[in-house]
CSV table of C-alpha atoms and ligand atoms in Angstrom, one decimal:
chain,number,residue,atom,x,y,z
A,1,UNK,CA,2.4,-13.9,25.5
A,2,UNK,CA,0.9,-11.1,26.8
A,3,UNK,CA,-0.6,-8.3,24.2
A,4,UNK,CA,2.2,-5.9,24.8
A,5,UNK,CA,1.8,-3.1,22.9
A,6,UNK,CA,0.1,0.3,23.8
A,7,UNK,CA,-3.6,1.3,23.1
A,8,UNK,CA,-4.6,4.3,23.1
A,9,UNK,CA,-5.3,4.1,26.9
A,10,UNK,CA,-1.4,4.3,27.5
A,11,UNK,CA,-1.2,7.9,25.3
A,12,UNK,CA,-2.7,11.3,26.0
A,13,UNK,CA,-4.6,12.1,23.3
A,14,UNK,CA,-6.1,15.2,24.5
A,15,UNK,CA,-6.5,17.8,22.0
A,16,UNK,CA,-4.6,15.6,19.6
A,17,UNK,CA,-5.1,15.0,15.8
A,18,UNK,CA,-5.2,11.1,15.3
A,19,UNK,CA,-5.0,9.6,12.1
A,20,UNK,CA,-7.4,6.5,12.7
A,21,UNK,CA,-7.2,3.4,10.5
A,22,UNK,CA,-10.3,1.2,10.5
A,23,UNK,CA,-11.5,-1.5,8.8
A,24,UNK,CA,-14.5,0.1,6.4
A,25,UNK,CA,-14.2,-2.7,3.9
A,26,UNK,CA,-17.7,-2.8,3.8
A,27,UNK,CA,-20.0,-5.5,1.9
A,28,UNK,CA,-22.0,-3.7,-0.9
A,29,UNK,CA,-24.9,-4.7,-2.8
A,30,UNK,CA,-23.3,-5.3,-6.5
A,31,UNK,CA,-26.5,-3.3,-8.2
A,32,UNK,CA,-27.1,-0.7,-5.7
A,33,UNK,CA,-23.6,-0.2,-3.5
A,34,UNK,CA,-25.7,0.1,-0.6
A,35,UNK,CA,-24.0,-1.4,2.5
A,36,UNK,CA,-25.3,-4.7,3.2
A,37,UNK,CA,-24.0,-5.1,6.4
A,38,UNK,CA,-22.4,-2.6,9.0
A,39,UNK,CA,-21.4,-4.4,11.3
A,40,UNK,CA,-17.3,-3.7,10.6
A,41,UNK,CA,-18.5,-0.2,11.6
A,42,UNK,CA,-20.1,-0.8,14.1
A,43,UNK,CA,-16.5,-2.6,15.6
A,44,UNK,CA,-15.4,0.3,15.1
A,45,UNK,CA,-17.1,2.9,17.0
A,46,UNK,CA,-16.2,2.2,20.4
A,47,UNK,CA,-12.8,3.3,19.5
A,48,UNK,CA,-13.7,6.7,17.9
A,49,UNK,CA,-16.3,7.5,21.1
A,50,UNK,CA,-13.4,7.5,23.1
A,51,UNK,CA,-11.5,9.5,21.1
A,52,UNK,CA,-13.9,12.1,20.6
A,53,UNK,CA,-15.1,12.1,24.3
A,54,UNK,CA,-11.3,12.6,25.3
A,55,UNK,CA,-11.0,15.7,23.3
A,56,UNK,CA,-9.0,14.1,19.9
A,57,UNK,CA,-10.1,15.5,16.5
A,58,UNK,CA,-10.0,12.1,14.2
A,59,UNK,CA,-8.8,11.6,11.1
A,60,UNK,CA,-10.2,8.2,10.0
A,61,UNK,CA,-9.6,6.3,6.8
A,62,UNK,CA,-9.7,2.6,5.1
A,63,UNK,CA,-9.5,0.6,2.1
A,64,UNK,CA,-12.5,-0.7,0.5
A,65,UNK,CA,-12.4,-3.2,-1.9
A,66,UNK,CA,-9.9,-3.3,-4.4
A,67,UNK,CA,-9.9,-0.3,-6.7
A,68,UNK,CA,-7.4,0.2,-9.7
A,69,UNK,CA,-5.9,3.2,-8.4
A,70,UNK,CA,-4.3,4.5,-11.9
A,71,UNK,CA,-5.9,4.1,-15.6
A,72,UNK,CA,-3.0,2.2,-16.7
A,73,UNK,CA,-3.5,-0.7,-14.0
A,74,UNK,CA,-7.4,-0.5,-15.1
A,75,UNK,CA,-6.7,-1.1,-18.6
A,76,UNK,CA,-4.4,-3.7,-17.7
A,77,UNK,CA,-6.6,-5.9,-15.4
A,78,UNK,CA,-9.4,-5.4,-18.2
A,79,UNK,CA,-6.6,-6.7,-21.0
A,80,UNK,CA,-6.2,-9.8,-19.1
A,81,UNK,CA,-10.1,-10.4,-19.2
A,82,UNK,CA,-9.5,-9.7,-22.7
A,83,UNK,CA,-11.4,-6.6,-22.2
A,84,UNK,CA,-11.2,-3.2,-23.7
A,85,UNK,CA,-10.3,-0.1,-21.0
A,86,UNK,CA,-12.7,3.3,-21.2
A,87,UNK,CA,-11.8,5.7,-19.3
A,88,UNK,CA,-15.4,6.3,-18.0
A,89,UNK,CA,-16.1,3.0,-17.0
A,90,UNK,CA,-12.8,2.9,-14.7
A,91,UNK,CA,-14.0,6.4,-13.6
A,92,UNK,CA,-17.4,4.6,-12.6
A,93,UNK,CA,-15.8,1.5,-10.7
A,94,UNK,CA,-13.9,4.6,-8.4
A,95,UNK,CA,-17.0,5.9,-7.7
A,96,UNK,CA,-18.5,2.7,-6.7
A,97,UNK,CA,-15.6,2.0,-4.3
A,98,UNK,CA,-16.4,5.8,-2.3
A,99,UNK,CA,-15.7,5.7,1.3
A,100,UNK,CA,-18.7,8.4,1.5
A,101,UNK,CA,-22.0,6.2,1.8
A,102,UNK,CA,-19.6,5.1,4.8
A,103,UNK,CA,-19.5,8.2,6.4
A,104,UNK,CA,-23.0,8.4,6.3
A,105,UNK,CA,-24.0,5.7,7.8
A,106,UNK,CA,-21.4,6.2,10.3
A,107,UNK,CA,-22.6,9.7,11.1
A,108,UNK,CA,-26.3,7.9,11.8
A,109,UNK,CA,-24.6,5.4,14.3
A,110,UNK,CA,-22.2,8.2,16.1
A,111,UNK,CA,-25.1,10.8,16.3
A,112,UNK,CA,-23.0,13.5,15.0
A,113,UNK,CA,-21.6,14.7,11.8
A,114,UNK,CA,-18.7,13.2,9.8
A,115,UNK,CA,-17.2,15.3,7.7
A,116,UNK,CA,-16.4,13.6,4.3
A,117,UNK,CA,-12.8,14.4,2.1
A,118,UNK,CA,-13.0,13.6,-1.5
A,119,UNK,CA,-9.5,12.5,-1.7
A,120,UNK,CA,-6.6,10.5,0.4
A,121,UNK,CA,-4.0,12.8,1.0
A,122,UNK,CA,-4.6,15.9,-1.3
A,123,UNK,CA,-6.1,19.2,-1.0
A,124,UNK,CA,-9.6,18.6,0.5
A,125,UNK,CA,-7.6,16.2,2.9
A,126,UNK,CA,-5.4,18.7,3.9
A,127,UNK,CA,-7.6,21.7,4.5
A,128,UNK,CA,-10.5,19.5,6.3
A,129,UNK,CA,-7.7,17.9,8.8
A,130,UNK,CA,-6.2,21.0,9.2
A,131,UNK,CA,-9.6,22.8,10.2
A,132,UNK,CA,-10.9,19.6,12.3
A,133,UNK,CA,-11.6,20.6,15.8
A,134,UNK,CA,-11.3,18.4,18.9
A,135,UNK,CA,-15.0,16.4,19.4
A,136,UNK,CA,-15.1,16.0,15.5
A,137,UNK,CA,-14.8,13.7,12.9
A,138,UNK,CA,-13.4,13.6,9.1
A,139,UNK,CA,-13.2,10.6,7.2
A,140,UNK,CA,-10.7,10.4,3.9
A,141,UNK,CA,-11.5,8.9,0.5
A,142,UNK,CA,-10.9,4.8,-0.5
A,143,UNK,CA,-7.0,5.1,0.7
A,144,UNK,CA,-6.6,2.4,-2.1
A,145,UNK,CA,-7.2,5.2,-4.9
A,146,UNK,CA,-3.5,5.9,-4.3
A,147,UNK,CA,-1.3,3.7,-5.9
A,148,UNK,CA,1.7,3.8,-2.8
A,149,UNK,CA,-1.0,2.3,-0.5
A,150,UNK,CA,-0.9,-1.1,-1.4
A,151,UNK,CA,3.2,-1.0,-2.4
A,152,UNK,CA,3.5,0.4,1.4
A,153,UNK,CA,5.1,3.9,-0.5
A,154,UNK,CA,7.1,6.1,2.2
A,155,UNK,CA,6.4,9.1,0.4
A,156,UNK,CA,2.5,8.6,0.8
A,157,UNK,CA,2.8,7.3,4.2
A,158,UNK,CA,4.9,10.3,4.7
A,159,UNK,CA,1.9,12.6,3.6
A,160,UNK,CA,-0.4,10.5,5.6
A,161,UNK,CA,1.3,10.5,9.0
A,162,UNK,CA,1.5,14.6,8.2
A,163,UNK,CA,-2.5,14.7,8.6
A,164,UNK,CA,-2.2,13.8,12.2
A,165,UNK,CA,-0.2,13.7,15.5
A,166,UNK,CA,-0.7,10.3,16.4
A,167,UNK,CA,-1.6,6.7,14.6
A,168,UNK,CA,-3.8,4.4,15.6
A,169,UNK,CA,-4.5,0.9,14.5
A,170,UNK,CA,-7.9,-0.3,15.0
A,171,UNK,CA,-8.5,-2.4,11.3
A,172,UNK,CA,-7.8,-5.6,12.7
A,173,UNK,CA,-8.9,-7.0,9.0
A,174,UNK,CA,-6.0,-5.3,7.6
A,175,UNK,CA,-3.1,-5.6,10.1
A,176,UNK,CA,-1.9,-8.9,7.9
A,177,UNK,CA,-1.2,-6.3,5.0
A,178,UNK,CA,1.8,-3.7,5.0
A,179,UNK,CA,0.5,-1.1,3.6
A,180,UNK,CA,1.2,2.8,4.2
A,181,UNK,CA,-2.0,3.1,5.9
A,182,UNK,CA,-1.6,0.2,8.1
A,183,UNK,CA,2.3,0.1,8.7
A,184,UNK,CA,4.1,2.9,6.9
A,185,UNK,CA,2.4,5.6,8.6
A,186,UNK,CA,4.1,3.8,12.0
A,187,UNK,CA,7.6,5.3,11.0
A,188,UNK,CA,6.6,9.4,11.1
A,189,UNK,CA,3.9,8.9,13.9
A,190,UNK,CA,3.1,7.5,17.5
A,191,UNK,CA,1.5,4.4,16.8
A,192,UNK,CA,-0.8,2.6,19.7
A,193,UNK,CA,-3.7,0.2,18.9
A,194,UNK,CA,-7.6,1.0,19.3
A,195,UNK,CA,-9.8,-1.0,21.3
A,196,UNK,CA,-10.8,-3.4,18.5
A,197,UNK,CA,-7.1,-5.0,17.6
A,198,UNK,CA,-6.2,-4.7,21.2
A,199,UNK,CA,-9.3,-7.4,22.1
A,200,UNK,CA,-8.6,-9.4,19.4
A,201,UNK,CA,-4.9,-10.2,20.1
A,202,UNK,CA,-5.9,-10.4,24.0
A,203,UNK,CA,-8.2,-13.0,23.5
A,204,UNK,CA,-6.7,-15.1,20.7
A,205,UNK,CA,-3.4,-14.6,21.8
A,206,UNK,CA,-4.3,-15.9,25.4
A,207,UNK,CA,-6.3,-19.0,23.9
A,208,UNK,CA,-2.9,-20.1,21.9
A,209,UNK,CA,-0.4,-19.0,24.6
A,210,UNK,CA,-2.2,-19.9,27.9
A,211,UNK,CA,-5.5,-21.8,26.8
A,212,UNK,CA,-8.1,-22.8,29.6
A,213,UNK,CA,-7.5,-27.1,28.9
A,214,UNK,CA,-8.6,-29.2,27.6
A,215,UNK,CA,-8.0,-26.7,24.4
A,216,UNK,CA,-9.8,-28.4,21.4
A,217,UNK,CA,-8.8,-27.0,18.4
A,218,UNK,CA,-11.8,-27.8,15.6
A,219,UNK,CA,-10.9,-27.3,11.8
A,220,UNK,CA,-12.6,-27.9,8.6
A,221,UNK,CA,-13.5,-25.8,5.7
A,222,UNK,CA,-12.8,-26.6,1.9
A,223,UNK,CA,-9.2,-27.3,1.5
A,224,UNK,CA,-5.9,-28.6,3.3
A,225,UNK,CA,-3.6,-26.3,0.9
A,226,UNK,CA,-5.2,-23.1,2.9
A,227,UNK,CA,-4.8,-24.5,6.4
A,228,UNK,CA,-1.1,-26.0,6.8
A,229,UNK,CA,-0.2,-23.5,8.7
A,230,UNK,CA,-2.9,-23.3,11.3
A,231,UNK,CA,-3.3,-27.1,11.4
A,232,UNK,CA,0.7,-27.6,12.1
A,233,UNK,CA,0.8,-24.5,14.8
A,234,UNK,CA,-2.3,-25.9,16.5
A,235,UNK,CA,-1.3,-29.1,17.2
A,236,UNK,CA,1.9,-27.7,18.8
A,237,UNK,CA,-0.9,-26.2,21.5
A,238,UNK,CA,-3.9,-28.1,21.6
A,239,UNK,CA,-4.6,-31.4,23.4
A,240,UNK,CA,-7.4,-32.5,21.3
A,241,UNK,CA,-7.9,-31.5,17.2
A,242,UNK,CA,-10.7,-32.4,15.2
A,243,UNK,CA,-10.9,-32.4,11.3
A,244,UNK,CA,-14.1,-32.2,9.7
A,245,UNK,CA,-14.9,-30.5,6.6
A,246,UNK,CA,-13.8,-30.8,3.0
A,247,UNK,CA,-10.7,-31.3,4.2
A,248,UNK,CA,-11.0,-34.4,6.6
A,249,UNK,CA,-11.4,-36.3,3.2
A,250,UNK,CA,-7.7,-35.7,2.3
A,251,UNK,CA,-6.3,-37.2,5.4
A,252,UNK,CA,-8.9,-40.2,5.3
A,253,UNK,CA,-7.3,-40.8,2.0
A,254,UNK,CA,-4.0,-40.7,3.5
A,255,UNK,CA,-5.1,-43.6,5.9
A,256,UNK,CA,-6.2,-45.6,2.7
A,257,UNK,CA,-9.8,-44.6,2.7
A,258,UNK,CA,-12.2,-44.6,-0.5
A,259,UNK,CA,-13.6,-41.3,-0.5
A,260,UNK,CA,-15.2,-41.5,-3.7
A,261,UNK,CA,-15.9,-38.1,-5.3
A,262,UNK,CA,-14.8,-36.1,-2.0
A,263,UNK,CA,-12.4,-33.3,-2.3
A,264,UNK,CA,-9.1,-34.7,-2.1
A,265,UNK,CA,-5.6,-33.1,-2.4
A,266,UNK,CA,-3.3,-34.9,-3.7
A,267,UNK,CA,-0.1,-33.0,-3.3
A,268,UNK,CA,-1.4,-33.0,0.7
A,269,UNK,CA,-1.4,-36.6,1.4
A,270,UNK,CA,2.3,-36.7,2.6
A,271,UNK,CA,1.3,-33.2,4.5
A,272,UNK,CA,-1.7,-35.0,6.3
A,273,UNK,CA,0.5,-38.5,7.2
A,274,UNK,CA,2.9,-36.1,9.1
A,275,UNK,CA,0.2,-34.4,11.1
A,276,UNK,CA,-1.0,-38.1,11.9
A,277,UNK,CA,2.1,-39.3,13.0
A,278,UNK,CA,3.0,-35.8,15.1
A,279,UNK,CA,-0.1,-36.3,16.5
A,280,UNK,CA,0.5,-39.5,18.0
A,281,UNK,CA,4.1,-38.9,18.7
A,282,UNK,CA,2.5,-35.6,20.7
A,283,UNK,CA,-0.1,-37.6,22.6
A,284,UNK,CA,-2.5,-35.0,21.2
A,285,UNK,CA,-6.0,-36.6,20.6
A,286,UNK,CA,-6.9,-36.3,16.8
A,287,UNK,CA,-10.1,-36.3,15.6
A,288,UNK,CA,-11.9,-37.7,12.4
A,289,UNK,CA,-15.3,-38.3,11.0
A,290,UNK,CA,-16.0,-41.8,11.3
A,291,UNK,CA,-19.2,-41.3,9.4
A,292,UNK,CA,-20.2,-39.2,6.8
A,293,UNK,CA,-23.3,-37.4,4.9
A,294,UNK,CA,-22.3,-37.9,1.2
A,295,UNK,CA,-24.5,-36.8,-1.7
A,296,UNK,CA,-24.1,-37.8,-5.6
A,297,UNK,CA,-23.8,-34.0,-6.9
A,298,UNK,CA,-22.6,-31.2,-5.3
A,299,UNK,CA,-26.2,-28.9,-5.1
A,300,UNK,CA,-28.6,-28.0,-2.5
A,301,UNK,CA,-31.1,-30.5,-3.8
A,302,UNK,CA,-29.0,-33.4,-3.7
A,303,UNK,CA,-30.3,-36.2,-1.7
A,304,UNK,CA,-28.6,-36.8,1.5
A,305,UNK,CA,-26.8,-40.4,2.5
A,306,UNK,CA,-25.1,-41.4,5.3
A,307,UNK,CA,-22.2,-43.7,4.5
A,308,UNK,CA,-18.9,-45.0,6.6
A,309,UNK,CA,-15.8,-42.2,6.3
A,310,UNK,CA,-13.5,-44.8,5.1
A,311,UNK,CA,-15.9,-46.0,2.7
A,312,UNK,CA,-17.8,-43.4,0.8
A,313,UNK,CA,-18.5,-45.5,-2.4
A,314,UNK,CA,-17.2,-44.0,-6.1
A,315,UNK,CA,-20.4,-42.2,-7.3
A,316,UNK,CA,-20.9,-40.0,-3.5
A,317,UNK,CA,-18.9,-37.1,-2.2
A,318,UNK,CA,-18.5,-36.0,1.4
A,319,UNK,CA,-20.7,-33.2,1.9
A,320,UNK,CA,-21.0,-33.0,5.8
A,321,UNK,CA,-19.9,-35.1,9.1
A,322,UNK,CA,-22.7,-38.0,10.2
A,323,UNK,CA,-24.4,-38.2,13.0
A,324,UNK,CA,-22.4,-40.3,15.2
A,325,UNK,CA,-19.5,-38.5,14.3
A,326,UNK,CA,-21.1,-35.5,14.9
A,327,UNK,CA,-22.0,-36.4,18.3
A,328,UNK,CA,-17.9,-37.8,19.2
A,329,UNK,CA,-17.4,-34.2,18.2
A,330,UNK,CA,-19.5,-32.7,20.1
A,331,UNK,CA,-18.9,-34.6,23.2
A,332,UNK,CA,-14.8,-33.5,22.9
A,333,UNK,CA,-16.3,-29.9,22.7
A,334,UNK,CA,-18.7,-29.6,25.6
A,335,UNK,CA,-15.7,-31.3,27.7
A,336,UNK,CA,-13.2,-28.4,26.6
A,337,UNK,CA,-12.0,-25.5,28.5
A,338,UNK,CA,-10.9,-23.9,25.0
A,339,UNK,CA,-12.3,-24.1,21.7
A,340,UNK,CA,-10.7,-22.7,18.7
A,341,UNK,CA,-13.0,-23.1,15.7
A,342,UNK,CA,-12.0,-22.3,11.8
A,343,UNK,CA,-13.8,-23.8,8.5
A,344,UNK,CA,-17.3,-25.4,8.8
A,345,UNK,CA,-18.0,-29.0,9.2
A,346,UNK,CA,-19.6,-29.4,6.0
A,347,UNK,CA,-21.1,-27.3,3.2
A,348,UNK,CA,-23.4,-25.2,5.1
A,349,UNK,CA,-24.5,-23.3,3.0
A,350,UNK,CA,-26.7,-25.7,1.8
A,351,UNK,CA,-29.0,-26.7,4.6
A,352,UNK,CA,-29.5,-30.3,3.9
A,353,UNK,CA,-25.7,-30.4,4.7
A,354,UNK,CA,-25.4,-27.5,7.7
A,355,UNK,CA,-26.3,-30.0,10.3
A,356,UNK,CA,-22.7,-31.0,11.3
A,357,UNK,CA,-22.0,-27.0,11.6
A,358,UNK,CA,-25.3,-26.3,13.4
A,359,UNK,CA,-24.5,-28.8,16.3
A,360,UNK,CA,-20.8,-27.8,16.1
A,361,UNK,CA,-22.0,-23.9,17.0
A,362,UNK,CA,-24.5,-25.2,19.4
A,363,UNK,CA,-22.0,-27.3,21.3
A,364,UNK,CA,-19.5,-24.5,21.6
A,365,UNK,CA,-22.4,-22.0,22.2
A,366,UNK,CA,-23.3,-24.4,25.7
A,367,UNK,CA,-20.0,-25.8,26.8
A,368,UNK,CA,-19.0,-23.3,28.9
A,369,UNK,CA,-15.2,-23.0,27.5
A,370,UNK,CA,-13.9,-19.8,26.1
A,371,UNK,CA,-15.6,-19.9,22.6
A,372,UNK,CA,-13.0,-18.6,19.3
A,373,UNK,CA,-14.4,-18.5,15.9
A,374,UNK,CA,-11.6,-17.8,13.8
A,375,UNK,CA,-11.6,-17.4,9.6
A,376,UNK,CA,-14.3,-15.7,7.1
A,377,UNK,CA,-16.8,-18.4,6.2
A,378,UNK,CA,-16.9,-19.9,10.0
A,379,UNK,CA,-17.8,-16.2,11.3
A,380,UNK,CA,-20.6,-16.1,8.1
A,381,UNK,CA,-21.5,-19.9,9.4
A,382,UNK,CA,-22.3,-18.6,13.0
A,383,UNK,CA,-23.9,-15.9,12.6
A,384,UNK,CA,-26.1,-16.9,9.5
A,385,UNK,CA,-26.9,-19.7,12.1
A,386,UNK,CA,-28.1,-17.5,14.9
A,387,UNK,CA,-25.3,-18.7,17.7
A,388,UNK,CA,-22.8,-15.2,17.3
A,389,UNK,CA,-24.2,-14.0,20.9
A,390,UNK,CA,-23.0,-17.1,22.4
A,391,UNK,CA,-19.3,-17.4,21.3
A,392,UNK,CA,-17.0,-15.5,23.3
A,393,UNK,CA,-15.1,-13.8,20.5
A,394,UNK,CA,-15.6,-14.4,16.5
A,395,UNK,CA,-12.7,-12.5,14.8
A,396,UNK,CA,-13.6,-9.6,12.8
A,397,UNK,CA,-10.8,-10.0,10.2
A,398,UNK,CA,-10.8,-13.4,8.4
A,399,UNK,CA,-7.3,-13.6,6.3
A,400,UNK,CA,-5.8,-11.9,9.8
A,401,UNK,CA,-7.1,-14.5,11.7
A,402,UNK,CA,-5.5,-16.9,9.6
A,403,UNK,CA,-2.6,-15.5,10.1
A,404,UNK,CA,-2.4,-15.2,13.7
A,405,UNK,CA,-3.3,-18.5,14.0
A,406,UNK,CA,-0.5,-19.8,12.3
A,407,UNK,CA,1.6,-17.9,14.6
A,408,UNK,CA,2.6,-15.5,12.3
A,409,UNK,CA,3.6,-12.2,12.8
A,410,UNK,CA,1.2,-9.3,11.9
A,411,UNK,CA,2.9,-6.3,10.4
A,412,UNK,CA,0.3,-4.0,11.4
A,413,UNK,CA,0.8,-4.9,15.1
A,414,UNK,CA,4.7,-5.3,14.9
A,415,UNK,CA,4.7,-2.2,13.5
A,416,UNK,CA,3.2,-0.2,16.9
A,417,UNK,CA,4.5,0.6,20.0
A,418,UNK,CA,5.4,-1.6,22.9
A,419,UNK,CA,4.2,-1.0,26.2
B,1,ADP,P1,-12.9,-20.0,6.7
B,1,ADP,O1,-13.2,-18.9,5.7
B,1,ADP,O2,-13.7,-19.9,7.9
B,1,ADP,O3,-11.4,-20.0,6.9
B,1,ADP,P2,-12.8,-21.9,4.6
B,1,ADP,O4,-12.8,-20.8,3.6
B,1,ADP,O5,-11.6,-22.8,4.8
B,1,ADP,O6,-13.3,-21.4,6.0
B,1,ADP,O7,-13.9,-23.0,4.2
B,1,ADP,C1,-15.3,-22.7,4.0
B,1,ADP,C2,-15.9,-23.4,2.9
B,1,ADP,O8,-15.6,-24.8,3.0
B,1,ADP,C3,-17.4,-23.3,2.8
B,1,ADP,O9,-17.7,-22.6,1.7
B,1,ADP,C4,-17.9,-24.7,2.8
B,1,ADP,O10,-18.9,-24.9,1.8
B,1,ADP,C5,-16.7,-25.5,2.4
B,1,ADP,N1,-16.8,-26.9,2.8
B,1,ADP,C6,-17.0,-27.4,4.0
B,1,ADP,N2,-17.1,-28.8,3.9
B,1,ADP,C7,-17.0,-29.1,2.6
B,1,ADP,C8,-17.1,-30.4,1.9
B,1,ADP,N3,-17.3,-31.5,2.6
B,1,ADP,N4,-16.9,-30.3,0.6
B,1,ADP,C9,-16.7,-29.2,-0.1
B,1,ADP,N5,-16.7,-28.0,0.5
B,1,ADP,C10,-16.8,-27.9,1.9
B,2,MG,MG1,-13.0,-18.7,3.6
């Protein structure tokens, strides 16, 4: 399947007001709220250069983090910590959650001004996109301090949509989510995709649909439970899967293995015999760790063993793959044509057990296959390991990913235009 939906190549948008919905969700340092990393704005600006050099005035907004939006819900979610609600403390946690330190720092990577609304849709809103001039930029408030964003409200997507004269979708993060920013909008505007969601669904939709073979699909992470979905659609497409991971554990254990102290999911054994058997049924090569790096606590200081997979012993868990299985990995890898990677081989983030991971990155980073890094902590993995210039995409929106991978439809995709 070919991405089929307009961009804003395929519309003029000359001397047009577009409302622009980005993906600002921003890491903050908890003490300061200084942004810790930009680089979800920086995916985001070569969408808005081409806006502004083609003569649109843009309207740009996001979510970040998840404000209560009303007192009441405040005072609930504090109840069920069995907390009591001030009212100055909720007016605090608002204030934290302010889209303006992101227009700052976006205004020092654009080069030019950004003009900053203190609210979503209300008067400041209004009279700063009415004013806004083609060549210039306005960014709204945390679209989450209005309580209709989240429930997808028409009435707010209603008084969104009126800001502008065209929608476009460029928070790839957020296109899993209806919400009026992200989908309601789409019923009173034009809606196209920016450049950012259109690259993502080019490339990952073109590695599931029409993959470069051998396509090796490599999963792992902490648990089954989050993956059945991407571990069942890949195995309708891949010729070769490997399982490392916490999760490997769970279908050793369905082959009889003692895993010891390893994560194990019960509830997934049956889940993980059916995977085995459609494997083999599909001729699709499925992968294993035949060796593993156990330790007797789960800590950064634990001392390292290698043991057999199958037989990890009562007192050890499974912290990372072994060597030899490391290198049967690696070898299906650097033979591939495809790679699509989610969830680390091991705890990495602990580095007596980020070997496994480290060699996984550097195999796809030299094999010479089209390179996919799909899912939150396997984006953090390869980049915290210094191999993110060598991939060929990493996804910039983890729970989308996900959900793309399972084969799902995205609602803030469905939602635009087809070409
Ligand atoms: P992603 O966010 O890329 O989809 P996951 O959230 O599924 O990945 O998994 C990431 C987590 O899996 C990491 O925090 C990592 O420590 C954990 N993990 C990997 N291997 C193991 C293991 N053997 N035991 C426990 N946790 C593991
Ligand atoms: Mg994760």
């Amino acid at each position: 399947m070919n991405y089929n939906k307009k961009t804003v190549l395929d519309v003029d948008v000359h001397g047009k007001k577009v409302l622009l919905r980005c993906d600002f969700n921003v890491p903050q340092d908890k003490a300061t709220g200084a942004i810790t990393s930009d680089k979800r704005i920086v995916a985001a600006l070569p969408t808005i250069r081409y806006l502004l050099e083609n003569g649109a005035a843009v309207i740009a907004c996001s979510h970040l983090g998840k404000p209560s939006a009303t007192f009441e819900a405040y005072a609930k979610k504090q109840a069920e910590k069995g907390k009591e609600a001030k009212r100055e403390d909720w007016e605090k946690s608002l204030k934290q959650l302010s889209l303006a330190p992101v227009a700052v720092r976006l205004s020092e990577l654009l080069g030019q001004e950004v003009l900053f609304a203190n609210d979503v849709v209300g008067e400041d809103a209004q009279a700063k996109a009415k004013a806004l001039q083609p060549g210039q930029i306005l960014l709204l408030e945390n679209t989450r301090f209005e309580k209709g964003e989240t429930k997808n409200d028409p009435e707010l997507s209603r008084q969104l949509a009126a800001l502008g004269e065209l929608f476009v979708s460029d928070a790839f993060g957020s296109v899993h989510r209806a919400h009026a920013s992200t989908v309601g909008v789409a019923a009173y505007l034009p809606a196209v995709s920016g450049f950012l969601v259109a690259k993502e669904l080019e490339v990952m939709g073109k590695a599931l649909d029409d993959p470069r073979r051998p396509f090796v699909s490599v999963l792992g992470g902490a648990k089954v439970g989050d993956k059945i979905g991407v571990i069942s659609n890949l195995l309708d497409r891949a010729d070769t899967i490997i399982i490392g991971g916490g999760m490997a554990y769970t279908f050793l254990a369905a082959q009889g293995g003692n895993i010891g102290k390893s994560l194990c999911e019960n509830d997934r054994l049956d889940f993980a015999r059916e995977m085995l058997a459609k494997a083999k049924e599909k001729g699709v090569q499925l992968l294993l760790p035949t060796d593993t790096v156990a330790a007797a606590e789960f800590s950064a200081d634990a001392a390292p063993v290698v043991v057999e997979s199958m037989n990890i012993g009562d007192d050890l868990m499974g912290m990372d793959i072994g060597p030899k299985t490391t290198q049967t990995f690696c070898d299906a890898v650097v033979g591939a044509g495809t790679v699509v990677w989610n969830g680390p081989m091991g705890v990495f983030e602990f580095p007596a057990f980020a070997k496994g991971t480290e060699a996984m990155a550097k195999a796809m980073a030299e094999s010479g296959a089209v390179t996919i890094v799909g899912g939150g902590d396997s984006a953090a993995a390869v980049e915290q390991l210094g191999f993110a210039d060598q991939m060929t995409h990493i996804s910039t929106g983890g729970g989308a990913s996900l959900e793309f991978l399972e084969g799902k439809e995205l609602p803030g995709v469905a939602c635009l235009q087809d070409r």
